[in-house]
Short mmCIF file of C-alpha atoms in Angstrom, two decimals:
data_model
loop_
_atom_site.label_atom_id
_atom_site.label_comp_id
_atom_site.label_asym_id
_atom_site.label_seq_id
_atom_site.Cartn_x
_atom_site.Cartn_y
_atom_site.Cartn_z
CA GLY A 190 19.62 -83.33 -154.09
CA GLN A 191 16.12 -82.13 -153.68
CA GLN A 192 15.37 -78.91 -151.62
CA LEU A 193 12.51 -77.72 -149.74
CA ASN A 194 12.15 -74.20 -149.29
CA GLN A 195 10.55 -73.05 -145.83
CA SER A 196 9.15 -68.89 -145.00
CA PRO A 197 9.01 -67.39 -142.95
CA GLN A 198 13.00 -68.20 -141.34
CA SER A 199 11.51 -66.54 -138.40
CA MET A 200 8.48 -65.69 -136.57
CA PHE A 201 7.75 -63.13 -133.36
CA ILE A 202 4.67 -63.10 -132.97
CA GLN A 203 1.69 -61.39 -129.90
CA GLU A 204 -0.46 -64.34 -128.36
CA GLY A 205 -3.38 -64.97 -129.64
CA GLU A 206 -2.31 -64.54 -132.91
CA ASP A 207 -2.49 -66.63 -135.68
CA VAL A 208 0.57 -68.38 -137.60
CA SER A 209 0.73 -69.73 -140.96
CA MET A 210 4.17 -71.00 -142.99
CA ASN A 211 4.85 -73.14 -145.84
CA CYS A 212 7.09 -75.14 -148.15
CA THR A 213 7.78 -75.11 -151.50
CA SER A 214 8.83 -77.77 -153.85
CA SER A 215 10.76 -78.25 -157.43
CA SER A 216 9.94 -82.07 -156.70
CA ILE A 217 6.80 -83.75 -156.77
CA PHE A 218 6.67 -85.23 -153.01
CA ASN A 219 3.82 -88.19 -152.06
CA THR A 220 4.02 -87.11 -148.23
CA TRP A 221 4.06 -84.20 -146.64
CA LEU A 222 4.70 -83.84 -142.75
CA TRP A 223 5.46 -80.98 -140.36
CA TYR A 224 7.40 -81.74 -137.21
CA LYS A 225 8.12 -79.44 -134.06
CA GLN A 226 11.38 -79.09 -132.71
CA ASP A 227 10.68 -77.65 -129.11
CA PRO A 228 14.26 -76.13 -127.03
CA GLY A 229 16.47 -78.60 -126.19
CA GLU A 230 14.70 -81.41 -127.45
CA GLY A 231 14.30 -83.57 -131.08
CA PRO A 232 11.40 -83.32 -133.89
CA VAL A 233 8.08 -84.18 -132.86
CA LEU A 234 5.50 -84.91 -135.43
CA LEU A 235 2.71 -82.80 -135.97
CA ILE A 236 1.24 -83.72 -139.09
CA ALA A 237 1.28 -85.87 -141.87
CA LEU A 238 -0.37 -85.82 -145.14
CA TYR A 239 -1.13 -88.48 -147.97
CA LYS A 240 -2.88 -86.74 -150.54
CA ALA A 241 -3.10 -83.79 -152.60
CA GLY A 242 -4.97 -81.45 -151.76
CA GLU A 243 -5.67 -83.16 -148.29
CA LEU A 244 -6.73 -80.70 -145.47
CA THR A 245 -5.99 -82.63 -141.72
CA SER A 246 -6.29 -80.91 -138.39
CA ASN A 247 -4.36 -81.20 -134.84
CA GLY A 248 -6.20 -79.20 -132.60
CA ARG A 249 -4.69 -75.48 -132.65
CA LEU A 250 -3.33 -76.79 -135.92
CA THR A 251 -4.37 -77.24 -139.86
CA ALA A 252 -1.91 -77.97 -142.78
CA GLN A 253 -2.78 -78.85 -145.94
CA PHE A 254 -1.37 -80.77 -148.71
CA GLY A 255 -0.76 -78.49 -152.04
CA ILE A 256 -2.55 -80.26 -155.34
CA THR A 257 0.08 -79.84 -157.21
CA ARG A 258 1.84 -82.14 -154.93
CA LYS A 259 4.97 -79.40 -154.54
CA ASP A 260 3.77 -77.26 -151.40
CA SER A 261 1.88 -77.76 -148.07
CA PHE A 262 1.15 -74.58 -145.60
CA LEU A 263 0.87 -75.37 -142.04
CA ASN A 264 -1.21 -72.61 -139.57
CA ILE A 265 -1.37 -72.88 -135.89
CA SER A 266 -4.07 -70.68 -135.15
CA ALA A 267 -4.79 -68.47 -131.29
CA SER A 268 -1.05 -68.80 -131.08
CA ILE A 269 0.03 -69.24 -126.97
CA PRO A 270 3.16 -69.21 -125.00
CA SER A 271 4.78 -72.81 -125.34
CA ASP A 272 3.62 -72.72 -129.46
CA VAL A 273 7.54 -71.62 -129.43
CA GLY A 274 9.76 -73.50 -131.76
CA ILE A 275 11.06 -74.42 -134.70
CA TYR A 276 8.88 -75.79 -137.13
CA PHE A 277 9.85 -78.37 -140.02
CA CYS A 278 8.21 -79.26 -143.25
CA ALA A 279 9.71 -82.45 -144.65
CA GLY A 280 8.34 -84.58 -147.55
CA GLN A 281 8.86 -87.95 -149.55
CA GLY A 282 9.10 -88.96 -152.48
CA TYR A 283 9.83 -92.67 -153.31
CA GLY A 284 11.70 -94.64 -150.75
CA ASN A 285 12.41 -93.85 -147.26
CA LYS A 286 13.94 -90.81 -147.33
CA LEU A 287 13.06 -87.88 -146.22
CA VAL A 288 13.74 -84.17 -146.80
CA PHE A 289 13.91 -81.52 -144.69
CA GLY A 290 13.04 -77.76 -145.01
CA ALA A 291 15.14 -75.44 -142.90
CA GLY A 292 12.80 -74.70 -140.35
CA THR A 293 10.79 -71.97 -138.99
CA ILE A 294 11.60 -70.42 -135.59
CA LEU A 295 8.45 -69.72 -133.88
CA ARG A 296 8.79 -66.76 -130.60
CA VAL A 297 5.84 -65.91 -128.98
CA LYS A 298 5.33 -62.31 -127.30
CA SER A 299 3.20 -62.83 -124.08
CA ASP B 263 6.26 -94.74 -125.60
CA VAL B 264 9.25 -94.98 -128.13
CA LYS B 265 12.85 -93.82 -126.10
CA VAL B 266 15.59 -92.65 -128.61
CA THR B 267 18.09 -92.19 -126.31
CA GLN B 268 22.01 -89.91 -127.20
CA SER B 269 24.72 -90.83 -125.14
CA SER B 270 25.80 -87.52 -124.44
CA ARG B 271 23.81 -84.04 -124.98
CA TYR B 272 27.29 -82.26 -124.99
CA LEU B 273 30.71 -83.07 -126.47
CA VAL B 274 33.78 -81.43 -126.74
CA LYS B 275 36.53 -82.28 -128.42
CA ARG B 276 39.41 -80.96 -130.22
CA THR B 277 40.56 -80.83 -133.65
CA GLY B 278 42.11 -84.58 -134.76
CA GLU B 279 40.15 -86.46 -132.31
CA LYS B 280 37.74 -89.13 -132.70
CA VAL B 281 34.36 -88.76 -131.94
CA PHE B 282 31.82 -91.27 -131.12
CA LEU B 283 27.88 -90.59 -130.71
CA GLU B 284 26.25 -93.40 -129.08
CA CYS B 285 22.26 -93.52 -129.96
CA VAL B 286 20.11 -96.47 -128.76
CA GLN B 287 15.83 -96.83 -128.89
CA ASP B 288 14.38 -99.14 -127.26
CA MET B 289 11.80 -99.98 -129.68
CA ASP B 290 12.96 -102.86 -132.47
CA HIS B 291 13.08 -100.51 -134.38
CA GLU B 292 14.21 -101.54 -138.10
CA ASN B 293 15.03 -98.09 -139.31
CA MET B 294 18.11 -96.24 -137.66
CA PHE B 295 19.01 -92.65 -138.84
CA TRP B 296 21.86 -89.71 -138.36
CA TYR B 297 21.32 -85.96 -138.96
CA ARG B 298 22.85 -83.05 -138.47
CA GLN B 299 21.30 -80.21 -137.56
CA ASP B 300 22.78 -76.60 -138.04
CA PRO B 301 20.54 -73.16 -138.68
CA GLY B 302 19.25 -72.24 -141.65
CA LEU B 303 19.97 -75.55 -143.17
CA GLY B 304 17.51 -77.51 -141.33
CA LEU B 305 17.96 -81.51 -140.44
CA ARG B 306 20.64 -83.51 -143.36
CA LEU B 307 20.85 -87.03 -143.43
CA ILE B 308 24.35 -87.62 -142.53
CA TYR B 309 23.60 -91.86 -142.52
CA PHE B 310 20.83 -94.41 -142.08
CA SER B 311 20.49 -97.78 -141.98
CA TYR B 312 17.60 -100.62 -142.40
CA ASP B 313 19.05 -103.80 -140.97
CA VAL B 314 21.55 -105.06 -138.59
CA LYS B 315 24.84 -104.06 -140.10
CA MET B 316 23.61 -102.70 -143.67
CA LYS B 317 24.58 -98.93 -143.59
CA GLU B 318 23.28 -96.71 -146.70
CA LYS B 319 25.02 -93.00 -147.50
CA GLY B 320 23.09 -89.92 -146.79
CA ASP B 321 23.10 -86.77 -148.34
CA ILE B 322 26.59 -85.11 -146.07
CA PRO B 323 28.32 -88.87 -145.47
CA GLU B 324 31.88 -87.07 -146.06
CA GLY B 325 33.87 -86.90 -142.94
CA TYR B 326 31.65 -89.36 -141.03
CA SER B 327 31.24 -93.55 -140.42
CA VAL B 328 28.55 -95.57 -139.01
CA SER B 329 28.20 -98.33 -137.30
CA ARG B 330 25.55 -100.93 -136.25
CA GLU B 331 26.18 -104.14 -134.92
CA LYS B 332 23.04 -104.25 -132.77
CA LYS B 333 19.47 -103.76 -134.05
CA GLU B 334 18.73 -100.92 -130.65
CA ARG B 335 22.04 -99.59 -131.65
CA PHE B 336 23.49 -96.50 -134.29
CA SER B 337 26.93 -95.16 -133.47
CA LEU B 338 28.28 -92.01 -135.96
CA ILE B 339 31.55 -92.01 -136.11
CA LEU B 340 34.08 -89.20 -136.62
CA GLU B 341 36.91 -90.08 -137.36
CA SER B 342 39.21 -86.72 -137.05
CA ALA B 343 36.82 -84.65 -135.71
CA SER B 344 36.91 -81.15 -137.84
CA THR B 345 35.97 -77.76 -136.84
CA ASN B 346 33.49 -77.82 -139.48
CA GLN B 347 31.79 -80.37 -138.03
CA THR B 348 30.18 -79.14 -134.83
CA SER B 349 26.72 -79.06 -135.10
CA MET B 350 23.93 -80.51 -133.33
CA TYR B 351 23.09 -84.07 -134.24
CA LEU B 352 20.46 -86.13 -133.73
CA CYS B 353 19.64 -89.46 -133.70
CA ALA B 354 16.02 -91.20 -135.01
CA SER B 355 14.38 -93.95 -135.60
CA SER B 356 11.65 -95.70 -136.92
CA PRO B 357 9.61 -99.00 -137.74
CA TRP B 358 9.35 -100.77 -141.32
CA VAL B 359 7.15 -97.97 -143.44
CA GLY B 360 3.26 -99.81 -143.11
CA LEU B 361 4.12 -100.02 -139.63
CA VAL B 362 3.60 -96.62 -139.02
CA ARG B 363 2.67 -93.36 -140.98
CA PRO B 364 5.58 -93.13 -143.47
CA GLY B 365 7.80 -90.17 -142.90
CA GLU B 366 6.79 -90.48 -139.55
CA LEU B 367 10.44 -90.47 -137.51
CA PHE B 368 11.35 -90.61 -133.18
CA PHE B 369 13.83 -88.53 -132.97
CA GLY B 370 16.59 -88.40 -129.46
CA GLU B 371 17.45 -85.19 -127.88
CA GLY B 372 20.53 -84.77 -129.90
CA SER B 373 23.78 -84.05 -128.89
CA ARG B 374 26.08 -80.81 -129.34
CA LEU B 375 29.13 -81.49 -130.10
CA THR B 376 31.70 -78.44 -130.34
CA VAL B 377 35.28 -78.95 -132.30
CA LEU B 378 38.01 -76.77 -130.94
#
């Protein structure tokens, strides 16, 4: 089946630093999504992207839909302790099924 | 707010036992999903359902079955639990595409199953 390569696997950064993570795929997607999972909770949608080249922000988060439709990145500016968690990218082709990346574990040092 | 409730946060079962994981959503969503989450593997789709009494296999259905007798309830069944089914199980729901942004799933808090 389709697979997404998400990197990095984990990050340990200082509070206040900017963070960048990305996903790549061998397949074309029509939608790219970024979810965050807080410890002990289910994932929650952060940003959804529907058009190649689209750049969308949600507070300190910015995500882009790659022009080739095979990649996406998520940036977090000025990280704070509550940014800790697991960030998942997900791609959606035709139909209703999502393909998820393996996740990026973010840990922030105060 | 959309609420997806999973019946058990933590379960410990023995090999060979039958296991039921229950999920209820309160927003009249048509679509419901069961995912399995393992470190380094992300979320993998086990089964999903677009309507009552309807089910479709996801990417890893082996060893699992599902039941959707009512619109709000989607159950995951492990007929004979095995140690390799130790994992976090996440239920999710969504309305028909077009009513919300495509791909927006609403997840429950997860059920962590340990099979000894």
